[in-house]
Amino acid sequence: SQQGEEDPQALSIQEGENATMNCSYKTSINNLQWYRQNSGRGLVHLILIRSNEREKHSGRLRVTLDTSKKSSSLLITASRAADTASYFCATVLRGGSNYKLTFGKGTLLTVNP
Amino acid sequence: GAGVSQSPSNKVTEKGKDVELRCDPISGHTALYWYRQSLGQGLEFLIYFQGNSAPDKSGLPSDRFSAERTGGSVSTLTIQRTQQEDSAVYLCASSSVTGGWETQYFGPGTRLLVL
């Protein structure tokens, strides 16, 4: 079953605007990661946030994590048409024996030029 | 190449046939993962290798699915007697302690269509 649920399922914005995507999960995690997927093929790792962290930045990306609410958000600032893609959150569960990722269903982001 | 590669890129097969999907991980990555992405189920974990052994096969959907890894490198995912519900994109990923084990690097996937 899916651990993460992204919200919204689809988001359409204009170039230059900010995009915010949310992810909720159900069980205790070791870390949470965000991935991008273009055209339904390979996934690209964007950013990882550990369970003891609250916020991380990477370029135009900002990720927050609220373990009390079991939720995370991904903010993309000053969006570009090239940011158009599907974005997935993925969790690594606490106490797991390996590092397998459990993915949400994703948010389809469209950035209009 | 420097990244994870998978072959074939696309595979069309008839129901009941066997298929083999190949994954070449990043050189030196000891951990290898197979995932499946389908419209109905999203992205699902299939199997995890550490070296040549597979301590977690919990995601394999049926005994028609098997995977092996040789030499701590190349992995093959085999689907026997394919069914239409096996149609999906099969993604391989690898990671390494020295490369930051928590970050998985994905290949471009194999799109499988079972007719």
XYZ file of N, CA and C in Angstrom:
684
model
N 0.838 -1.190 0.000
C 0.000 0.000 0.000
C 0.878 1.247 0.000
N 0.332 2.348 -0.474
C 1.088 3.575 -0.560
C 1.282 4.151 0.828
N 2.491 4.579 1.139
C 2.774 5.220 2.409
C 2.459 6.696 2.310
N 2.855 7.318 1.190
C 2.682 8.750 1.049
C 1.523 9.104 0.130
N 0.922 10.218 0.426
C -0.136 10.728 -0.429
C 0.192 12.180 -0.735
N 0.344 12.491 -2.028
C 0.659 13.858 -2.404
C -0.618 14.660 -2.644
N -0.481 15.920 -2.423
C -1.609 16.833 -2.613
C -1.042 18.147 -3.138
N -1.551 18.725 -4.214
C -2.664 18.210 -5.011
C -2.204 17.126 -5.987
N -3.138 16.500 -6.666
C -2.776 15.501 -7.662
C -2.208 16.177 -8.903
N -2.703 17.383 -9.190
C -2.209 18.137 -10.335
C -2.208 19.615 -9.990
N -1.223 20.309 -10.532
C -1.045 21.731 -10.250
C -0.560 22.417 -11.520
N -1.241 23.499 -11.899
C -0.854 24.248 -13.094
C -0.612 25.697 -12.704
N 0.573 26.201 -13.020
C 0.936 27.561 -12.650
C 1.630 28.255 -13.812
N 1.849 29.556 -13.666
C 2.575 30.327 -14.666
C 4.045 30.391 -14.288
N 4.858 30.474 -15.310
C 6.300 30.605 -15.083
C 6.575 31.790 -14.147
N 7.474 31.579 -13.226
C 7.814 32.633 -12.276
C 7.084 32.511 -10.947
N 5.962 31.808 -10.959
C 5.220 31.606 -9.712
C 5.874 30.507 -8.887
N 5.480 30.445 -7.622
C 5.951 29.374 -6.747
C 4.974 28.205 -6.788
N 5.503 27.013 -6.629
C 4.681 25.799 -6.601
C 4.882 25.093 -5.275
N 3.797 24.751 -4.624
C 3.873 24.021 -3.356
C 3.122 22.708 -3.471
N 3.815 21.638 -3.118
C 3.218 20.305 -3.108
C 3.349 19.724 -1.709
N 2.344 18.991 -1.296
C 2.326 18.428 0.036
C 2.308 16.907 -0.011
N 2.821 16.329 1.050
C 2.881 14.871 1.156
C 2.528 14.482 2.570
N 1.638 13.523 2.715
C 1.336 12.992 4.040
C 1.681 11.508 4.057
N 2.066 11.018 5.214
C 2.432 9.613 5.330
C 1.841 9.054 6.616
N 1.959 7.739 6.781
C 1.190 7.094 7.847
C 2.007 6.598 9.029
N 3.222 6.121 8.774
C 3.985 5.511 9.860
C 5.294 6.250 10.079
N 5.970 5.925 11.167
C 7.229 6.602 11.502
C 8.278 6.351 10.436
N 9.016 7.395 10.137
C 9.976 7.316 9.045
C 11.395 7.565 9.519
N 12.337 7.069 8.730
C 13.746 7.370 8.919
C 14.073 8.660 8.164
N 13.626 8.731 6.936
C 13.778 9.951 6.141
C 12.702 10.026 5.080
N 12.576 11.185 4.484
C 11.617 11.413 3.412
C 12.362 12.066 2.270
N 12.061 11.622 1.062
C 12.763 12.122 -0.116
C 11.766 12.597 -1.159
N 12.187 13.517 -1.964
C 11.388 13.978 -3.097
C 12.130 13.641 -4.387
N 11.344 13.137 -5.350
C 11.873 12.778 -6.655
C 11.049 13.464 -7.740
N 11.707 13.684 -8.865
C 11.029 14.234 -10.045
C 11.075 13.197 -11.159
N 9.996 13.145 -11.936
C 9.934 12.220 -13.065
C 9.411 12.951 -14.284
N 10.197 12.894 -15.330
C 9.791 13.486 -16.607
C 9.301 12.392 -17.532
N 8.170 12.657 -18.166
C 7.665 11.790 -19.235
C 7.553 10.332 -18.823
N 7.217 10.073 -17.568
C 6.946 8.714 -17.128
C 8.124 7.772 -17.171
N 9.338 8.295 -17.169
C 10.495 7.397 -17.177
C 11.303 7.538 -15.890
N 12.607 7.651 -15.991
C 13.455 7.603 -14.805
C 13.191 8.692 -13.795
N 13.409 8.361 -12.545
C 13.227 9.301 -11.442
C 14.542 9.961 -11.101
N 14.471 11.244 -10.771
C 15.652 11.998 -10.384
C 15.491 12.440 -8.938
N 16.480 12.110 -8.123
C 16.447 12.493 -6.720
C 16.630 13.999 -6.585
N 15.752 14.626 -5.805
C 15.831 16.070 -5.604
C 16.433 16.427 -4.256
N 15.876 15.863 -3.191
C 16.282 16.288 -1.863
C 15.831 15.243 -0.844
N 16.602 15.106 0.210
C 16.303 14.187 1.300
C 16.256 14.966 2.602
N 15.277 14.669 3.419
C 15.188 15.297 4.737
C 15.035 14.187 5.767
N 15.828 14.245 6.820
C 15.795 13.206 7.842
C 14.712 13.514 8.872
N 14.370 12.498 9.635
C 13.270 12.642 10.586
C 13.571 13.662 11.684
N 14.850 13.933 11.938
C 15.195 14.914 12.978
C 15.441 16.318 12.398
N 15.143 16.486 11.130
C 15.282 17.792 10.486
C 13.914 18.393 10.221
N 13.840 19.692 10.181
C 12.558 20.358 9.960
C 12.486 21.058 8.613
N 13.652 21.476 8.106
C 13.651 22.217 6.852
C 14.994 22.032 6.161
N 14.944 21.926 4.817
C 16.165 21.864 4.018
C 15.985 22.650 2.737
N 17.083 23.183 2.255
C 17.051 23.952 1.023
C 18.044 23.366 0.039
N 17.684 23.458 -1.227
C 18.605 23.092 -2.289
C 18.241 23.914 -3.505
N 19.033 24.934 -3.791
C 18.731 25.810 -4.917
C 17.367 26.455 -4.758
N 16.494 26.224 -5.736
C 15.136 26.793 -5.683
C 14.161 25.904 -4.916
N 14.652 24.840 -4.332
C 13.795 23.905 -3.613
C 13.879 24.134 -2.110
N 12.711 24.060 -1.488
C 12.660 24.106 -0.024
C 11.726 23.003 0.441
N 12.218 22.181 1.332
C 11.417 21.073 1.858
C 11.257 21.262 3.360
N 10.052 21.032 3.816
C 9.797 21.037 5.254
C 9.269 19.672 5.669
N 9.464 19.347 6.922
C 8.988 18.073 7.474
C 8.405 18.333 8.844
N 7.200 17.856 9.047
C 6.535 17.950 10.349
C 6.179 16.530 10.772
N 7.007 15.952 11.604
C 6.795 14.552 11.990
C 5.580 14.394 12.907
N 5.200 15.451 13.610
C 4.026 15.354 14.477
C 2.753 15.240 13.635
N 2.763 15.868 12.466
C 1.617 15.790 11.564
C 1.837 14.760 10.461
N 3.015 14.144 10.460
C 3.347 13.180 9.418
C 3.120 13.797 8.038
N 3.741 14.926 7.823
C 3.567 15.604 6.540
C 4.835 16.338 6.141
N 4.957 16.551 4.840
C 6.089 17.267 4.265
C 5.574 18.146 3.139
N 6.305 19.194 2.860
C 5.960 20.019 1.710
C 7.199 20.311 0.894
N 6.994 20.430 -0.409
C 8.054 20.806 -1.345
C 7.644 22.113 -1.998
N 8.490 23.103 -1.863
C 8.256 24.400 -2.483
C 9.287 24.610 -3.570
N 8.824 24.902 -4.766
C 9.708 25.280 -5.873
C 9.472 26.765 -6.129
N 10.494 27.560 -5.959
C 10.347 29.003 -6.155
C 10.722 29.387 -7.584
N 10.132 30.489 -8.020
C 10.443 31.033 -9.344
C 10.423 29.946 -10.408
N 9.303 29.287 -10.543
C 9.213 28.106 -11.407
C 9.537 28.440 -12.862
N 9.996 27.405 -13.562
C 10.353 27.498 -14.962
C 9.597 26.427 -15.738
N 9.454 26.636 -17.020
C 8.765 25.633 -17.843
C 9.447 24.274 -17.722
N 10.755 24.270 -17.532
C 11.500 23.012 -17.411
C 11.191 22.262 -16.123
N 10.506 22.906 -15.175
C 10.112 22.225 -13.942
C 8.886 21.350 -14.150
N 8.264 21.446 -15.301
C 7.098 20.614 -15.606
C 7.475 19.146 -15.518
N 6.806 18.429 -14.623
C 7.139 17.028 -14.353
C 6.177 16.515 -13.292
N 6.306 15.227 -13.001
C 5.604 14.653 -11.851
C 6.573 14.618 -10.669
N 6.070 14.950 -9.507
C 6.884 14.990 -8.305
C 6.327 13.985 -7.296
N 7.223 13.172 -6.764
C 6.840 12.120 -5.837
C 7.576 12.291 -4.515
N 6.856 12.079 -3.428
C 7.547 11.920 -2.155
C 7.715 10.435 -1.903
N 8.761 10.108 -1.195
C 9.042 8.711 -0.890
C 9.620 8.634 0.510
N 9.208 7.636 1.245
C 9.667 7.496 2.618
C 10.493 6.230 2.802
N 11.446 6.316 3.708
C 12.170 5.150 4.191
C 11.690 4.955 5.621
N 11.119 3.791 5.885
C 10.474 3.583 7.166
C 11.479 3.366 8.282
N 11.140 3.832 9.469
C 11.999 3.631 10.635
C 12.009 2.153 11.004
N 13.190 1.645 11.306
C 13.285 0.259 11.752
C 13.316 -0.728 10.611
N 13.275 -0.240 9.389
C 13.313 -1.145 8.250
C 14.667 -1.796 8.109
N 14.647 -2.940 7.444
C 15.892 -3.683 7.301
C 16.662 -3.279 6.059
N 16.058 -2.469 5.230
C 16.800 -1.974 4.082
C 16.312 -0.582 3.766
N 16.701 -0.072 2.643
C 16.438 1.332 2.374
C 15.383 1.500 1.292
N 14.486 0.529 1.177
C 13.511 0.621 0.103
C 12.618 1.837 0.296
N 12.260 2.407 -0.820
C 11.428 3.590 -0.847
C 9.963 3.206 -1.027
N 9.110 3.869 -0.279
C 7.668 3.717 -0.449
C 7.145 5.036 -0.978
N 6.595 5.017 -2.180
C 6.226 6.230 -2.897
C 4.760 6.598 -2.724
N 4.512 7.901 -2.826
C 3.163 8.387 -2.976
C 2.760 8.338 -4.436
N 1.563 8.810 -4.726
C 1.045 8.732 -6.093
C 1.488 9.886 -6.976
N 2.060 10.918 -6.386
C 2.656 11.979 -7.173
C 1.757 13.162 -7.442
N 2.412 14.291 -7.709
C 1.739 15.521 -8.141
C 2.256 15.872 -9.520
N 1.341 16.061 -10.459
C 1.732 16.476 -11.805
C 1.755 17.999 -11.847
N 2.943 18.551 -12.008
C 3.122 20.003 -12.073
C 3.298 20.433 -13.518
N 2.490 21.392 -13.928
C 2.622 21.997 -15.254
C 2.940 23.469 -15.062
N 4.065 23.898 -15.633
C 4.457 25.299 -15.582
C 4.296 25.881 -16.972
N 3.382 26.811 -17.097
C 3.076 27.399 -18.393
C 3.972 28.595 -18.674
N 4.566 28.628 -19.878
C 5.468 29.741 -20.207
C 4.715 31.069 -20.340
N 28.683 3.918 -19.136
C 28.191 5.218 -18.719
C 28.203 5.367 -17.215
N 27.939 6.563 -16.740
C 28.029 6.837 -15.329
C 26.753 6.498 -14.576
N 25.637 6.380 -15.285
C 24.371 6.180 -14.608
C 23.910 4.742 -14.660
N 22.706 4.521 -14.115
C 22.078 3.215 -14.182
C 21.493 3.033 -15.586
N 21.766 1.898 -16.171
C 21.185 1.632 -17.484
C 20.277 0.410 -17.416
N 19.268 0.427 -18.258
C 18.324 -0.687 -18.308
C 18.064 -1.055 -19.763
N 17.851 -2.336 -19.953
C 17.511 -2.783 -21.301
C 16.519 -3.940 -21.244
N 15.639 -4.056 -22.249
C 15.442 -3.086 -23.318
C 14.703 -1.850 -22.811
N 14.623 -0.823 -23.629
C 13.849 0.363 -23.250
C 12.363 0.052 -23.297
N 11.995 -0.694 -24.307
C 10.598 -1.083 -24.490
C 10.540 -2.557 -24.853
N 9.502 -3.216 -24.368
C 9.324 -4.627 -24.681
C 7.848 -4.900 -24.859
N 7.505 -5.449 -26.006
C 6.141 -5.875 -26.267
C 6.155 -7.387 -26.372
N 5.292 -8.041 -25.636
C 5.268 -9.495 -25.640
C 3.833 -9.989 -25.633
N 3.691 -11.238 -25.946
C 2.366 -11.845 -25.926
C 2.112 -12.505 -24.581
N 0.901 -12.475 -24.180
C 0.497 -13.130 -22.934
C 0.987 -14.570 -22.920
N 1.583 -14.954 -21.796
C 2.073 -16.314 -21.655
C 3.554 -16.485 -21.932
N 4.165 -15.496 -22.569
C 5.599 -15.567 -22.844
C 6.397 -15.132 -21.623
N 7.670 -15.558 -21.584
C 8.579 -15.113 -20.533
C 9.366 -13.901 -21.022
N 9.690 -12.995 -20.094
C 10.527 -11.844 -20.451
C 11.636 -11.674 -19.425
N 12.745 -11.122 -19.894
C 13.872 -10.799 -19.014
C 14.214 -9.326 -19.161
N 14.297 -8.659 -18.039
C 14.647 -7.249 -18.016
C 16.000 -7.116 -17.314
N 16.834 -6.250 -17.875
C 18.201 -6.157 -17.374
C 18.475 -4.795 -16.763
N 19.292 -4.819 -15.723
C 19.694 -3.573 -15.071
C 21.202 -3.586 -14.829
N 21.862 -2.518 -15.267
C 23.282 -2.312 -14.981
C 23.407 -1.150 -13.997
N 23.738 -1.424 -12.760
C 23.797 -0.335 -11.784
C 25.056 0.507 -11.960
N 25.110 1.569 -11.201
C 26.319 2.381 -11.190
C 27.452 1.536 -10.611
N 28.600 1.613 -11.240
C 29.739 0.810 -10.808
C 30.057 1.064 -9.345
N 30.179 -0.041 -8.590
C 30.523 0.074 -7.177
C 29.334 0.182 -6.241
N 28.140 0.341 -6.793
C 26.959 0.396 -5.936
C 26.574 -1.013 -5.508
N 26.545 -1.218 -4.190
C 26.274 -2.560 -3.681
C 24.784 -2.846 -3.550
N 23.990 -1.819 -3.398
C 22.539 -2.017 -3.247
C 21.839 -1.784 -4.581
N 20.890 -2.658 -4.877
C 20.135 -2.557 -6.126
C 18.672 -2.846 -5.840
N 17.807 -2.075 -6.447
C 16.360 -2.166 -6.203
C 15.629 -2.271 -7.534
N 14.551 -3.022 -7.506
C 13.593 -3.028 -8.618
C 12.266 -2.473 -8.117
N 11.687 -1.600 -8.930
C 10.368 -1.039 -8.666
C 9.519 -1.212 -9.924
N 8.218 -1.130 -9.728
C 7.293 -1.204 -10.859
C 6.357 -0.013 -10.772
N 6.101 0.584 -11.912
C 5.192 1.727 -11.955
C 4.075 1.438 -12.942
N 2.861 1.388 -12.431
C 1.704 1.160 -13.285
C 0.640 2.180 -12.958
N -0.294 2.360 -13.897
C -1.326 3.382 -13.713
C -2.162 3.098 -12.472
N -2.480 1.876 -12.267
C -3.383 1.552 -11.167
C -2.732 1.530 -9.796
N -1.465 1.137 -9.748
C -0.789 0.910 -8.463
C 0.287 1.922 -8.135
N 0.607 2.826 -9.040
C 1.669 3.776 -8.754
C 3.019 3.092 -8.733
N 3.940 3.623 -7.960
C 5.305 3.088 -7.857
C 5.376 2.090 -6.708
N 5.750 0.842 -7.038
C 5.792 -0.198 -6.022
C 7.174 -0.826 -5.953
N 7.639 -1.071 -4.760
C 8.876 -1.787 -4.529
C 8.683 -3.262 -4.873
N 9.670 -3.848 -5.536
C 9.606 -5.270 -5.873
C 10.611 -6.079 -5.063
N 11.900 -5.726 -5.181
C 12.944 -6.540 -4.571
C 14.182 -5.685 -4.341
N 14.960 -6.087 -3.340
C 16.183 -5.374 -2.952
C 17.335 -6.359 -2.910
N 18.449 -5.992 -3.496
C 19.677 -6.776 -3.435
C 20.736 -6.000 -2.660
N 21.458 -6.745 -1.847
C 22.689 -6.224 -1.246
C 23.779 -7.188 -1.701
N 24.646 -6.708 -2.563
C 25.548 -7.643 -3.213
C 24.740 -8.565 -4.092
N 25.006 -9.863 -4.002
C 24.278 -10.843 -4.815
C 23.085 -11.465 -4.109
N 22.893 -11.119 -2.868
C 21.779 -11.730 -2.139
C 20.608 -10.761 -2.054
N 19.431 -11.341 -1.931
C 18.194 -10.554 -1.919
C 17.492 -10.735 -0.578
N 17.838 -9.914 0.408
C 17.227 -10.076 1.720
C 15.772 -9.631 1.781
N 15.312 -8.918 0.794
C 13.926 -8.466 0.802
C 13.314 -8.671 -0.578
N 12.442 -9.669 -0.648
C 11.724 -9.954 -1.883
C 10.237 -9.695 -1.687
N 9.912 -8.951 -0.679
C 8.521 -8.847 -0.240
C 7.592 -8.216 -1.276
N 8.147 -7.469 -2.219
C 7.297 -6.796 -3.187
C 6.992 -7.592 -4.439
N 7.632 -8.734 -4.624
C 7.350 -9.526 -5.827
C 5.892 -9.973 -5.785
N 5.108 -9.661 -6.817
C 3.657 -9.886 -6.750
C 3.225 -11.343 -6.853
N 4.036 -12.189 -7.434
C 3.671 -13.600 -7.530
C 4.925 -14.409 -7.809
N 4.780 -15.736 -7.763
C 5.952 -16.581 -8.008
C 6.346 -16.606 -9.484
N 5.622 -15.905 -10.332
C 6.045 -15.771 -11.729
C 7.201 -14.776 -11.852
N 7.389 -14.002 -10.810
C 8.446 -12.977 -10.815
C 9.668 -13.499 -10.057
N 10.826 -13.330 -10.645
C 12.067 -13.678 -9.958
C 13.156 -12.723 -10.417
N 14.197 -12.628 -9.623
C 15.316 -11.760 -9.984
C 16.596 -12.352 -9.457
N 17.654 -12.061 -10.162
C 18.962 -12.474 -9.684
C 19.971 -11.378 -9.965
N 21.070 -11.483 -9.245
C 22.157 -10.526 -9.441
C 23.456 -11.292 -9.392
N 24.311 -11.054 -10.331
C 25.573 -11.778 -10.410
C 26.745 -10.820 -10.340
N 27.808 -11.281 -9.674
C 29.019 -10.483 -9.593
C 28.829 -9.155 -8.883
N 27.761 -9.059 -8.117
C 27.500 -7.807 -7.408
C 27.213 -6.653 -8.328
N 26.832 -6.979 -9.566
C 26.635 -5.908 -10.537
C 25.293 -6.070 -11.241
N 25.315 -6.648 -12.430
C 24.118 -6.729 -13.278
C 23.021 -7.547 -12.601
N 21.800 -7.082 -12.777
C 20.644 -7.816 -12.263
C 19.660 -8.068 -13.396
N 18.986 -9.211 -13.309
C 17.954 -9.557 -14.288
C 16.660 -9.837 -13.553
N 15.607 -9.205 -13.995
C 14.262 -9.470 -13.489
C 13.548 -10.310 -14.535
N 13.067 -11.465 -14.128
C 12.395 -12.374 -15.054
C 10.927 -12.491 -14.682
N 10.082 -12.369 -15.678
C 8.649 -12.574 -15.493
C 8.257 -13.742 -16.373
N 7.762 -14.786 -15.741
C 7.346 -15.978 -16.488
C 5.854 -15.916 -16.772
N 5.469 -16.485 -17.889
C 4.045 -16.599 -18.253
C 3.349 -15.254 -18.058
N 3.840 -14.258 -18.759
C 3.356 -12.887 -18.556
C 1.843 -12.775 -18.718
N 1.285 -11.883 -17.929
C -0.130 -11.565 -17.957
C -0.295 -10.087 -18.315
N -1.485 -9.725 -18.759
C -1.711 -8.334 -19.161
C -1.507 -7.367 -17.998
N -1.801 -7.823 -16.798
C -1.620 -6.933 -15.638
C -0.156 -6.694 -15.289
N 0.748 -7.415 -15.972
C 2.169 -7.173 -15.766
C 2.646 -5.950 -16.549
N 1.820 -5.451 -17.435
C 2.187 -4.272 -18.232
C 2.455 -3.102 -17.291
N 3.631 -2.521 -17.414
C 4.063 -1.449 -16.506
C 5.439 -0.977 -16.954
N 5.922 0.050 -16.269
C 7.319 0.450 -16.419
C 8.087 -0.128 -15.245
N 9.139 -0.861 -15.545
C 9.966 -1.489 -14.516
C 11.227 -0.656 -14.352
N 11.397 -0.155 -13.141
C 12.506 0.753 -12.839
C 13.515 0.069 -11.935
N 14.760 0.298 -12.222
C 15.858 -0.209 -11.411
C 16.574 0.976 -10.785
N 17.048 0.794 -9.579
C 17.812 1.840 -8.901
C 18.972 1.213 -8.155
N 20.011 2.004 -7.921
C 21.136 1.510 -7.134
C 21.593 2.587 -6.162
N 22.259 2.130 -5.122
C 22.798 3.070 -4.146
C 24.016 2.449 -3.474
N 24.754 3.280 -2.788
C 25.997 2.829 -2.179
C 26.247 3.587 -0.886
N 26.838 2.916 0.060
C 27.206 3.592 1.304
C 28.126 4.761 1.017
N 29.121 4.532 0.183
C 30.089 5.588 -0.090
C 29.478 6.703 -0.929
N 28.448 6.376 -1.683
C 27.798 7.388 -2.516
C 26.638 8.071 -1.824
N 26.446 7.723 -0.553
C 25.261 8.247 0.127
C 24.133 7.262 -0.032
N 24.130 6.229 0.814
C 23.276 5.077 0.568
C 21.813 5.425 0.478
N 21.419 6.500 1.117
C 19.990 6.804 1.155
C 19.478 7.336 -0.162
N 20.367 7.809 -0.997
C 19.953 8.349 -2.284
C 20.015 7.246 -3.324
N 18.888 6.969 -3.947
C 18.842 5.945 -4.976
C 18.882 6.622 -6.345
N 19.665 6.040 -7.207
C 19.820 6.557 -8.568
C 19.083 5.616 -9.498
N 18.152 6.183 -10.221
C 17.264 5.372 -11.044
C 17.709 5.320 -12.496
N 17.429 4.180 -13.115
C 17.590 4.046 -14.545
C 16.368 4.579 -15.266
N 16.402 4.584 -16.606
C 15.296 5.134 -17.392
C 14.079 4.221 -17.456
N 14.236 2.978 -17.014
C 13.103 2.068 -16.990
C 12.938 1.252 -18.258
N 12.240 0.148 -18.113
C 11.804 -0.674 -19.248
C 10.289 -0.653 -19.276
N 9.741 -0.211 -20.400
C 8.275 -0.191 -20.540
C 7.841 -1.520 -21.133
N 7.090 -2.283 -20.352
C 6.635 -3.613 -20.774
C 5.162 -3.567 -21.117
N 4.832 -4.062 -22.290
C 3.448 -4.157 -22.721
C 3.149 -5.610 -23.050
N 2.182 -6.158 -22.348
C 1.783 -7.544 -22.579
C 0.446 -7.535 -23.317
N 0.468 -8.101 -24.518
C -0.743 -8.093 -25.338
C -1.606 -9.332 -25.108
